[in-house]
Coordinates of C-alpha atoms in Angstrom, one line a residue:
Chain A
X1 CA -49.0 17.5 -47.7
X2 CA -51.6 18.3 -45.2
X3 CA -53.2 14.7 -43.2
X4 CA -50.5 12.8 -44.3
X5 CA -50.8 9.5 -42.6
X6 CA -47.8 8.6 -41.8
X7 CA -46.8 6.5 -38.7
X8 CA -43.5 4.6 -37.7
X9 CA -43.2 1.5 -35.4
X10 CA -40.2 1.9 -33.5
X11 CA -37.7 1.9 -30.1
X12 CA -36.1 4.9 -28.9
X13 CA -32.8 2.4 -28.4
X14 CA -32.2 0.9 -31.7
X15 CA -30.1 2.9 -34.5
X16 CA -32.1 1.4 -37.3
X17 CA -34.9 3.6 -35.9
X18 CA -33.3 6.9 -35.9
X19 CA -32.7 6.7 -39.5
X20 CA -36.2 7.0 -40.9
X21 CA -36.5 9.2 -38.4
X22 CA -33.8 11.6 -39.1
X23 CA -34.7 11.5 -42.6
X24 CA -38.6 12.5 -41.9
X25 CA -37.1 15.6 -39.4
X26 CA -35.1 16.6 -42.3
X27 CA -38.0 17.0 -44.5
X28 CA -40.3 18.1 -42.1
X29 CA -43.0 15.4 -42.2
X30 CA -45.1 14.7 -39.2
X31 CA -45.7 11.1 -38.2
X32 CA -47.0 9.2 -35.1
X33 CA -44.5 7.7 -33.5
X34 CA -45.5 3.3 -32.4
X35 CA -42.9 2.8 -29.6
X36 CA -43.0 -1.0 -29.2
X37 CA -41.9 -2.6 -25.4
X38 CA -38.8 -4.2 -25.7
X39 CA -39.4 -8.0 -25.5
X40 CA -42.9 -8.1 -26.7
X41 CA -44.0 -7.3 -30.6
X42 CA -47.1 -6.0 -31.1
X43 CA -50.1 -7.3 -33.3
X44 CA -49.6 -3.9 -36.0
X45 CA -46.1 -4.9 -36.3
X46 CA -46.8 -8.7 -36.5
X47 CA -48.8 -7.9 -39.2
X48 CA -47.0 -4.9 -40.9
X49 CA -43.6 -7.0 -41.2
X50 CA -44.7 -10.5 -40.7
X51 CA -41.3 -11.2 -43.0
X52 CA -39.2 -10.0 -40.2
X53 CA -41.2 -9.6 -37.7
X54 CA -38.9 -6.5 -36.9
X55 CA -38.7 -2.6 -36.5
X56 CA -38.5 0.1 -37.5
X57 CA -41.4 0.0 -40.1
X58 CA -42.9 3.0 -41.9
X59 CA -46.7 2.8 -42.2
X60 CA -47.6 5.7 -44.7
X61 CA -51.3 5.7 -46.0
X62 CA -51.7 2.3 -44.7
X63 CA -49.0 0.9 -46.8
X64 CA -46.1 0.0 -44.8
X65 CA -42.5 -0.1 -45.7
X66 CA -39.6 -2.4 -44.0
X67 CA -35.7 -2.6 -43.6
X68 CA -34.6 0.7 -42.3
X69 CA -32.4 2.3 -45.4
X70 CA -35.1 1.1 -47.7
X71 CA -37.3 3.4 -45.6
X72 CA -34.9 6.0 -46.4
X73 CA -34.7 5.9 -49.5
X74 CA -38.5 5.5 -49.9
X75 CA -38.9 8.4 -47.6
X76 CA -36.2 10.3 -50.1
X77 CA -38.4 9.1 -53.3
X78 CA -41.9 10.5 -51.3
X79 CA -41.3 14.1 -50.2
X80 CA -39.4 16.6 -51.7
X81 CA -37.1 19.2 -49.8
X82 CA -34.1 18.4 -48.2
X83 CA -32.2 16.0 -50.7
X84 CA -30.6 12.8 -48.8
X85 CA -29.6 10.8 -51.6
X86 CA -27.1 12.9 -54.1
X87 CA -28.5 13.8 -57.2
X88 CA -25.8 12.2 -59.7
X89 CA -26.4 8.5 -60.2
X90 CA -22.5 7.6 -59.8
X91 CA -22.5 9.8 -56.5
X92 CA -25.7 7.8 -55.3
X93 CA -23.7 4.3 -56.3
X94 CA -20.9 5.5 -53.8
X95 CA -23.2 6.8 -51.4
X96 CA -25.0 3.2 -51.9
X97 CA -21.8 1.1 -51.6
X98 CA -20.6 3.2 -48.7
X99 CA -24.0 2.9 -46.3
X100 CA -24.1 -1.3 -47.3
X101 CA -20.6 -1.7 -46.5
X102 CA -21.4 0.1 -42.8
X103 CA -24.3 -2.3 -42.4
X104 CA -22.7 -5.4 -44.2
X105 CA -19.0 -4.9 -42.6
X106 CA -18.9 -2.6 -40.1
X107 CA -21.8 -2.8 -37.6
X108 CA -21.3 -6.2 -37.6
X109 CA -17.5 -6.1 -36.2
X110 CA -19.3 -3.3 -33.9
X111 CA -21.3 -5.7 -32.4
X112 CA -18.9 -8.6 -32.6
X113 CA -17.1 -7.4 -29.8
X114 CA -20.0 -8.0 -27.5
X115 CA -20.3 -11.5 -29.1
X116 CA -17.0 -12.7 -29.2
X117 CA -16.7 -16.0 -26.8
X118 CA -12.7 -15.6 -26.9
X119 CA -10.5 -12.8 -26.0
X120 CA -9.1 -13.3 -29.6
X121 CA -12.3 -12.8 -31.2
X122 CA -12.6 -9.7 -29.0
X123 CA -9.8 -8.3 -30.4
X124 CA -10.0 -9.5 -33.7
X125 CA -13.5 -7.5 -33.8
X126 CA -12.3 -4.3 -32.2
X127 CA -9.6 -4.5 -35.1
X128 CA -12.0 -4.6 -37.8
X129 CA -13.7 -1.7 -36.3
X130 CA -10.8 0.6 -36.3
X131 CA -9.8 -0.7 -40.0
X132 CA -13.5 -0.1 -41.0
X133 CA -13.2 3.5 -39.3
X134 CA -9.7 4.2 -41.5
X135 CA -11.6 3.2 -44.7
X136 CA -14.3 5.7 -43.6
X137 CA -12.0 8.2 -43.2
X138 CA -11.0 8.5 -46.3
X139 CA -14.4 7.9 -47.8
X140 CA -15.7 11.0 -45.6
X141 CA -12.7 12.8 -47.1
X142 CA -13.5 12.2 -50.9
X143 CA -17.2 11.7 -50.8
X144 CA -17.6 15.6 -48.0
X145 CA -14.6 17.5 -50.7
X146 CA -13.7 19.5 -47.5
X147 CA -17.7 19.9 -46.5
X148 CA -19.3 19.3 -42.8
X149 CA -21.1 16.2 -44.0
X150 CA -20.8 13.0 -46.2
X151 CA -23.3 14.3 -47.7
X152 CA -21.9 17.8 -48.9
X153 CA -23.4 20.5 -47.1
X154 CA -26.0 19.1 -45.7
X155 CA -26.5 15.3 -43.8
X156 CA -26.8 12.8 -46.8
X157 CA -27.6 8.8 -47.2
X158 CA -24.2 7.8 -45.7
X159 CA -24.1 10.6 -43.3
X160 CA -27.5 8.9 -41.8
X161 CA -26.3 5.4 -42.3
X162 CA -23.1 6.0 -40.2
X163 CA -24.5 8.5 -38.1
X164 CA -27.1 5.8 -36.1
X165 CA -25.0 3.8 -35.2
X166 CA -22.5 6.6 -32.8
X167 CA -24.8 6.2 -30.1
X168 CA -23.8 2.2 -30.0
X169 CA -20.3 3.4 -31.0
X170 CA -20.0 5.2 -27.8
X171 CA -21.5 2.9 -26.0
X172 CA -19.1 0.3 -26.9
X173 CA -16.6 2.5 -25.9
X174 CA -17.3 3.3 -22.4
X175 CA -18.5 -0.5 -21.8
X176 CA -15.1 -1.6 -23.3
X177 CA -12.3 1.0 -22.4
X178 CA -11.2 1.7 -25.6
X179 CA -11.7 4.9 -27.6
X180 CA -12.5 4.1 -31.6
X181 CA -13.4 7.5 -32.6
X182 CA -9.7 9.6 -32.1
X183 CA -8.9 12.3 -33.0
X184 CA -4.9 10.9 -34.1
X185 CA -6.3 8.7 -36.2
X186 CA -9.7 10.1 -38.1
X187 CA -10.1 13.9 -37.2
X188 CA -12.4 13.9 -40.0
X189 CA -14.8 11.5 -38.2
X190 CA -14.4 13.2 -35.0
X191 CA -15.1 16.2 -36.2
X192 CA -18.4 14.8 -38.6
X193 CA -19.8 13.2 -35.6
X194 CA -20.0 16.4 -32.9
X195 CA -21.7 18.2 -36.3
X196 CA -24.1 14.9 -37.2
X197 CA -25.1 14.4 -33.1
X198 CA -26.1 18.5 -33.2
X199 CA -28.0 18.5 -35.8
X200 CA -31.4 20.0 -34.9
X201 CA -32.7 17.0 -37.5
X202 CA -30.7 14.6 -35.4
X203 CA -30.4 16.2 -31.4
X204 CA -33.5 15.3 -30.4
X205 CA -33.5 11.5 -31.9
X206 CA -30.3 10.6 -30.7
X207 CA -30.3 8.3 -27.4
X208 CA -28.3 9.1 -24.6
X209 CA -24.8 7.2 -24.9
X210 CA -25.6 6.4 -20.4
X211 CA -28.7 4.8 -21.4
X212 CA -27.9 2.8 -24.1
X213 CA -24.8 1.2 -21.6
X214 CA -27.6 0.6 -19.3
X215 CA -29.5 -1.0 -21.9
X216 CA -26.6 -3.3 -22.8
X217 CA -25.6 -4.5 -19.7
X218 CA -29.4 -5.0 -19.0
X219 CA -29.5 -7.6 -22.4
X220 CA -25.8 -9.2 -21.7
X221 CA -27.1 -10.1 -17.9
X222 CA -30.5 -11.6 -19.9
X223 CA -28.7 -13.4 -22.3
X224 CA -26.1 -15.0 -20.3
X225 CA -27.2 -18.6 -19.5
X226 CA -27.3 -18.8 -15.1
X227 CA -23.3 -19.4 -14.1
X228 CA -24.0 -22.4 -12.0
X229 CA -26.8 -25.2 -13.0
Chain B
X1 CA -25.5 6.5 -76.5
X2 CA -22.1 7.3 -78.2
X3 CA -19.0 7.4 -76.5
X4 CA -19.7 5.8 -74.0
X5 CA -17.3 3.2 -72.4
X6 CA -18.8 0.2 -71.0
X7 CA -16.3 -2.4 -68.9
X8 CA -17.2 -5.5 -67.0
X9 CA -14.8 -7.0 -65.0
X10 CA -16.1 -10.8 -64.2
X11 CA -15.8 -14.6 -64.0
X12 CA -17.5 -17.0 -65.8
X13 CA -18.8 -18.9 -63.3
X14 CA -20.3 -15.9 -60.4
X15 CA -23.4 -16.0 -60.2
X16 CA -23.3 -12.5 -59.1
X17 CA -21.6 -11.1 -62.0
X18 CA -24.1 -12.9 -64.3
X19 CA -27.1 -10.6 -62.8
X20 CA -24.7 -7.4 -64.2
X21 CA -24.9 -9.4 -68.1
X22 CA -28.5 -10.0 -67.8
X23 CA -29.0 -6.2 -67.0
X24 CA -27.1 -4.8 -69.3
X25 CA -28.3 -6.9 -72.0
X26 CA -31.7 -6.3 -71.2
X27 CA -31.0 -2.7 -71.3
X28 CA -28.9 -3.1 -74.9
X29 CA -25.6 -1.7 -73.4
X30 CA -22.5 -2.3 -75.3
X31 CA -19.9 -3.4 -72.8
X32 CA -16.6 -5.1 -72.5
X33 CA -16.1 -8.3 -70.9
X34 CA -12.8 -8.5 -69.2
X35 CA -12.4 -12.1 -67.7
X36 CA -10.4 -12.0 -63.9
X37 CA -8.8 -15.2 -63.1
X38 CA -9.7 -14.9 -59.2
X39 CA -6.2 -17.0 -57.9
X40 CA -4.4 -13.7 -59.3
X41 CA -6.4 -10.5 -59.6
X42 CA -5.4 -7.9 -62.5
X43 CA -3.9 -4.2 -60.6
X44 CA -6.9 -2.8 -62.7
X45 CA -9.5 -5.1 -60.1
X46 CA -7.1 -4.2 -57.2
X47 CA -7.3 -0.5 -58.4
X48 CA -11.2 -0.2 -59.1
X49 CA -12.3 -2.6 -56.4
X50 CA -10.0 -1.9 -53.3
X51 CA -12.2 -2.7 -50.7
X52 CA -13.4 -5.8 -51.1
X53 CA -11.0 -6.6 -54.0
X54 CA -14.1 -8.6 -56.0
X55 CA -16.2 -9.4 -59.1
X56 CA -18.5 -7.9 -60.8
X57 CA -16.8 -4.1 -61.3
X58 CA -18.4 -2.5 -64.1
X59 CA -16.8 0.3 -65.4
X60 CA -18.5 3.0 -66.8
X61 CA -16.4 6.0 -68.4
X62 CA -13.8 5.1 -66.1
X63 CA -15.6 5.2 -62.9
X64 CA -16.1 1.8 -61.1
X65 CA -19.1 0.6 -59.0
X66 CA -18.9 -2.3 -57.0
X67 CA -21.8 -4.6 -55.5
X68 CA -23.8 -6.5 -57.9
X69 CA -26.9 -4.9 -56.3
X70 CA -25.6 -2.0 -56.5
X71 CA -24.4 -2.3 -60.0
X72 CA -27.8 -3.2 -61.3
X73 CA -29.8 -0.1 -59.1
X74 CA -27.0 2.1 -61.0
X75 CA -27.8 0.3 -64.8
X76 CA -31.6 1.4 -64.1
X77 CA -30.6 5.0 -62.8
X78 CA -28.2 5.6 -65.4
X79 CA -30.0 3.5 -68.8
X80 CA -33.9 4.5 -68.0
X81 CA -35.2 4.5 -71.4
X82 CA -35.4 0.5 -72.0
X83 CA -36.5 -2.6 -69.8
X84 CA -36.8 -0.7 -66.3
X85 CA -35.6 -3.5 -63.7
X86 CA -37.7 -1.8 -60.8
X87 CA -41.0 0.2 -60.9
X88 CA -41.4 3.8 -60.6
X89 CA -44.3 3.9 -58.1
X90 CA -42.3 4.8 -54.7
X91 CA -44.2 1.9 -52.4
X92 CA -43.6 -0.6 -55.2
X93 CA -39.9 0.4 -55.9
X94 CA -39.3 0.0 -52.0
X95 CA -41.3 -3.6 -51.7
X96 CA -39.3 -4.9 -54.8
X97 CA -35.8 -3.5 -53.2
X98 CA -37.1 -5.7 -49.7
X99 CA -37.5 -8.7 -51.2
X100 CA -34.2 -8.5 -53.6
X101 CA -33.0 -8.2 -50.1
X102 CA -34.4 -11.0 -48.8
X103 CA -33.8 -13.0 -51.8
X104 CA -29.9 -12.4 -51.1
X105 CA -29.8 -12.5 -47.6
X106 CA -31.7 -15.7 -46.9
X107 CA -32.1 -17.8 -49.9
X108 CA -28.7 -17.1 -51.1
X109 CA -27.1 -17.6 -47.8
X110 CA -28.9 -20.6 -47.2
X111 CA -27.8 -22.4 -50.4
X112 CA -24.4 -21.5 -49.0
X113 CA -24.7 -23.1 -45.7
X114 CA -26.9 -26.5 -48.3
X115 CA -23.8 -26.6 -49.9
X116 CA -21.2 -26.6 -47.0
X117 CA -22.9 -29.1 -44.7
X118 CA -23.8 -32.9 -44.8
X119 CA -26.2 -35.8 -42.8
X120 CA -28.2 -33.8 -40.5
X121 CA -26.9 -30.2 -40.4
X122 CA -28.0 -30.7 -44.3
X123 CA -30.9 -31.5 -43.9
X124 CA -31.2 -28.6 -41.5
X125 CA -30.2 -26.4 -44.0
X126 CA -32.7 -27.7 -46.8
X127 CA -36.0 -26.9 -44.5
X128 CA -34.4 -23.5 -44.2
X129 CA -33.4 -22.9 -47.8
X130 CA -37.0 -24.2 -48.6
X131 CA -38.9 -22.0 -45.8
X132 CA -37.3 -18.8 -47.5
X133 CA -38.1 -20.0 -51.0
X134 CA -41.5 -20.5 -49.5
X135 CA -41.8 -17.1 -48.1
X136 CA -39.8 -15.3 -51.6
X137 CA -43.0 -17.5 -53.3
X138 CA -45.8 -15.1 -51.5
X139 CA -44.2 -12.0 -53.8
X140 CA -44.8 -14.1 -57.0
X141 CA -48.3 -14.2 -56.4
X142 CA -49.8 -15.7 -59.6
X143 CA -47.7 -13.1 -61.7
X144 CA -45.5 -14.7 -64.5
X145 CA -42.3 -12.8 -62.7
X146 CA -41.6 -11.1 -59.8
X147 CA -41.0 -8.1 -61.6
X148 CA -44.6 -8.6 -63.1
X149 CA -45.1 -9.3 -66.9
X150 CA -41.0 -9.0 -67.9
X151 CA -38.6 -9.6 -65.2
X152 CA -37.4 -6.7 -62.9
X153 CA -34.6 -6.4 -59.8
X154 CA -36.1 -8.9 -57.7
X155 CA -36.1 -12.0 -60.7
X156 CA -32.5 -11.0 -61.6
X157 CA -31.0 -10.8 -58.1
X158 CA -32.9 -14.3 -57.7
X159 CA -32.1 -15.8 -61.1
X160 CA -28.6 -17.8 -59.4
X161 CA -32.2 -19.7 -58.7
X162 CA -33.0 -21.6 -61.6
X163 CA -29.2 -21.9 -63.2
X164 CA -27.4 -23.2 -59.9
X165 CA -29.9 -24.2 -57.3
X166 CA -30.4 -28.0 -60.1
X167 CA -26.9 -27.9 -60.2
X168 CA -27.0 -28.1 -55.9
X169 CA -29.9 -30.1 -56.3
X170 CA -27.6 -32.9 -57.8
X171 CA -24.2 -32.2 -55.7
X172 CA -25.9 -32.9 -52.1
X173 CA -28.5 -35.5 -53.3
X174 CA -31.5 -33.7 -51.9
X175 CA -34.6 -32.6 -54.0
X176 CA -34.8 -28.4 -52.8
X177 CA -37.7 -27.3 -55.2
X178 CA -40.7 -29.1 -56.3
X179 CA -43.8 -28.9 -57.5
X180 CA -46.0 -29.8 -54.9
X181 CA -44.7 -27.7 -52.3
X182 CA -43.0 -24.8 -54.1
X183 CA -45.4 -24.7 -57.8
X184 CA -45.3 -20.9 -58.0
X185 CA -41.3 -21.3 -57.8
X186 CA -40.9 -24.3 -60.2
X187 CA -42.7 -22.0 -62.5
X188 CA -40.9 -19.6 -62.2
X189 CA -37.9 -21.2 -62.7
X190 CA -38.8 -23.0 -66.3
X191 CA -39.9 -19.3 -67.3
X192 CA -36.7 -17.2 -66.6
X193 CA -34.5 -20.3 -68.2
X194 CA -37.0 -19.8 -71.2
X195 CA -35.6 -16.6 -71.6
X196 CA -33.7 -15.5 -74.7
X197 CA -30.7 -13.1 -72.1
X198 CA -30.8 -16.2 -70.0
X199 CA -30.1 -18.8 -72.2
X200 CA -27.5 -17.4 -74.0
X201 CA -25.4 -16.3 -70.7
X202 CA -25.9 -19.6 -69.2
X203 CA -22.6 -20.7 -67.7
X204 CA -21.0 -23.7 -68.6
X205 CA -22.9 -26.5 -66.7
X206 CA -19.9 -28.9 -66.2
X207 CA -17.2 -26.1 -65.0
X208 CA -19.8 -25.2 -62.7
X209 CA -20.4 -28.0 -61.0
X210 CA -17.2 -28.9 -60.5
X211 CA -16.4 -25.5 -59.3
X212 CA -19.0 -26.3 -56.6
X213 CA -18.2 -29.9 -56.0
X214 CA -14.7 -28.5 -55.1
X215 CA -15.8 -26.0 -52.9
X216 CA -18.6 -28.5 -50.9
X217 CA -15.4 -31.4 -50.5
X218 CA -13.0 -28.1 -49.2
X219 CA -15.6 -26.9 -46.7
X220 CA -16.5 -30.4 -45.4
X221 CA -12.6 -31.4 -45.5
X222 CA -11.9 -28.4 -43.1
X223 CA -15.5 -29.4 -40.9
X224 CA -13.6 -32.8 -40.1
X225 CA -10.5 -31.7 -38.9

């Protein structure tokens, strides 16, 4: 589709970015990329998601499109090629339940580890994340049926859901000292996550795991009220 | 369609499993109703809802799906001949699925946190409830429903609206919805409870609020201690 406006406000840091954007790689679609400055919003972004207030947002002919896998899905819907939600509606119901139960569930333990005010609620959270990873495990196992991807073949709905958030994963890791994705306990994931972070769709979109623990520590040290007032 | 096998798995009083009716009796599905007493789940729950062990499952040809949201995206997928619950433009379909969203995660959520909180962190909680209801209002927009001329996702996923939010109205003494400030809501409301599916799923009003009454004296019981 030749002078396709298509445009995304975004951050190179935040996984709910990468999504639409893996999903427009995958089917080839050119857009401008909005990078906004962390800490400031800008006007188009005030006034393309005035809801929310929040990124990424797809602006495609003018008309723009919020919460990132509604972007996806909407992106899926638009422009044929590459498939990213399955075909058969009971597979796209798992795929569905799988990718809300990530962002309902599992990001959230993720990123109650930084929040947790107790070293019980630390642990409580890393606890969740390795129970979450088991379940996934054995959702990658039925939903891939011995393929590369949760998808099948090639990177699906879930595979994109999941897959944004390893950078923050690893992240978490080295800030933390603990290793969530091993290869004892889901060789599966392990294994999924070298093939999702290589993909040629996915390589260039991916942040660097260094920066993004740079980027934390930079927030925690902003966010932490001054020790001594 | 022959041969095919329908199951809910539900309980009277969720609002969430009341969406999955209102869908597939909009649609004209046959199904069977199998009623879970929550205090001790049946294996077949366990078995077809093993993550999050909830209501509503539907069942279709043996192959559970989970999520009332989900559940009702599936329904229109799967049934697409009658009463399509969201449109088929692409920009559309994705504006209705944000504000079903938004519908769940703040309006719902805030009746939650109206319910489980008195004196001042109430009243907290009722500007908040009322702001999103405000801000849900903007997608009405002088249409009859949110889903235009017949109701779509977005009035379904809301319609715990206008069956419970009277119902919380009453428990916490507090007036959430009227006409002065919310019309295009009130409306609303007195339209979807007009509604043949609606009134003849309507839970019963007096095990209802006493479900609720019970859960608002449990949460505020545990608050004090």
């Amino acid at each position: 589709m030749a002078s396709e406006d298509v445009k995304l406000i975004g951050a190179v840091m935040s996984p709910f970015v990468m999504r639409p954007r893996v999903s427009l790689n995958l089917k080839g679609v050119e857009y401008e990329f909005l990078e906004e400055t962390f800490g400031s919003k800008s006007e188009l972004l005030l006034k393309s998601n005035p809801v929310y207030k929040k990124i990424p947002v797809l602006i495609h002919s003018g008309k723009p499109i919020c919460e990132s896998l509604i972007i996806v899905q909407y992106i899926d819907e638009t422009w044929s090629g590459h498939s990213i939600l399955p075909s058969d509606a009971y597979d796209r119901a798992i795929a569905r339940f799988w990718a809300h139960y990530i962002d309902d569930k599992w990001f959230p333990a993720l990123g109650g580890i930084a929040r947790a005010q107790t070293e019980e609620a630390k642990n409580e959270a890393i606890e969740q994340v390795f129970t979450g990873l088991k379940l996934l495990e054995e959702a990658f196992e039925k939903c891939s049926g011995g393929k590369p991807f949760f998808g099948g073949e090639t990177i699906g709905y879930v595979d994109i859901a999941l897959g944004c958030y390893l950078g923050w994963l690893r992240a978490t890791e080295k800030l933390i000292g603990i290793t969530f994705l091993d290869e004892t306990k889901t060789p599966l994931l392990c294994h999924w996550a070298e093939k999702f972070s290589s993909h040629e769709a996915v390589a260039s979109v991916m942040p660097e795991t260094d920066k993004l623990v740079e980027f934390a520590k930079m927030i925690q040290a902003k966010f932490k009220a001054p020790a001594n007032k | 369609m022959a041969n095919e096998e329908v199951k809910l798995y539900g309980m009277t009083l969720s609002p969430f499993v009341l969406r999955v009716e209102w869908a597939l009796k909009l649609k004209h599905i046959e199904y069977e109703y199998v009623n879970e007493d929550l205090k001790n789940k049946s294996p077949q729950l366990l078995h077809y809802n093993p993550v999050h062990k909830q209501v509503p499952v539907l069942v279709h040809n043996g192959k559970p799906i989970c999520e009332s949201t989900l559940i009702l995206e599936y329904i229109d997928d799967v049934w697409k001949t009658s009463c399509p619950l969201l449109p088929s433009d692409p920009h559309e379909k994705a504006v209705a699925r944000f504000w079903a969203k938004f519908a769940e995660e703040k309006c719902l959520h805030s009746s939650f946190d109206v319910i489980s909180n008195a004196g001042e962190e109430l009243q907290k909680a009722v500007e908040e409830l009322q702001q999103n209801l405000k801000t849900l209002e903007g997608y009405l927009q002088g249409k009859k429903f949110f889903g235009g001329d017949i109701i779509g996702l977005v009035d379904i996923v809301a319609g715990w609206i206008p069956c419970w939010l009277p119902m919380i109205e009453e428990l916490v003494g507090v007036t959430i919805v009227d006409e002065e400030h919310l019309p295009l809501i009130k409306a609303w409301m007195h339209d979807i409870l007009e509604l043949d599916v609606v009134k003849k799923t309507m839970p019963p009003l007096d095990k209802t609020a006493a479900h609720m009454k019970a859960i608002r004296e449990n949460v505020l019981a545990a608050k004090s201690t």
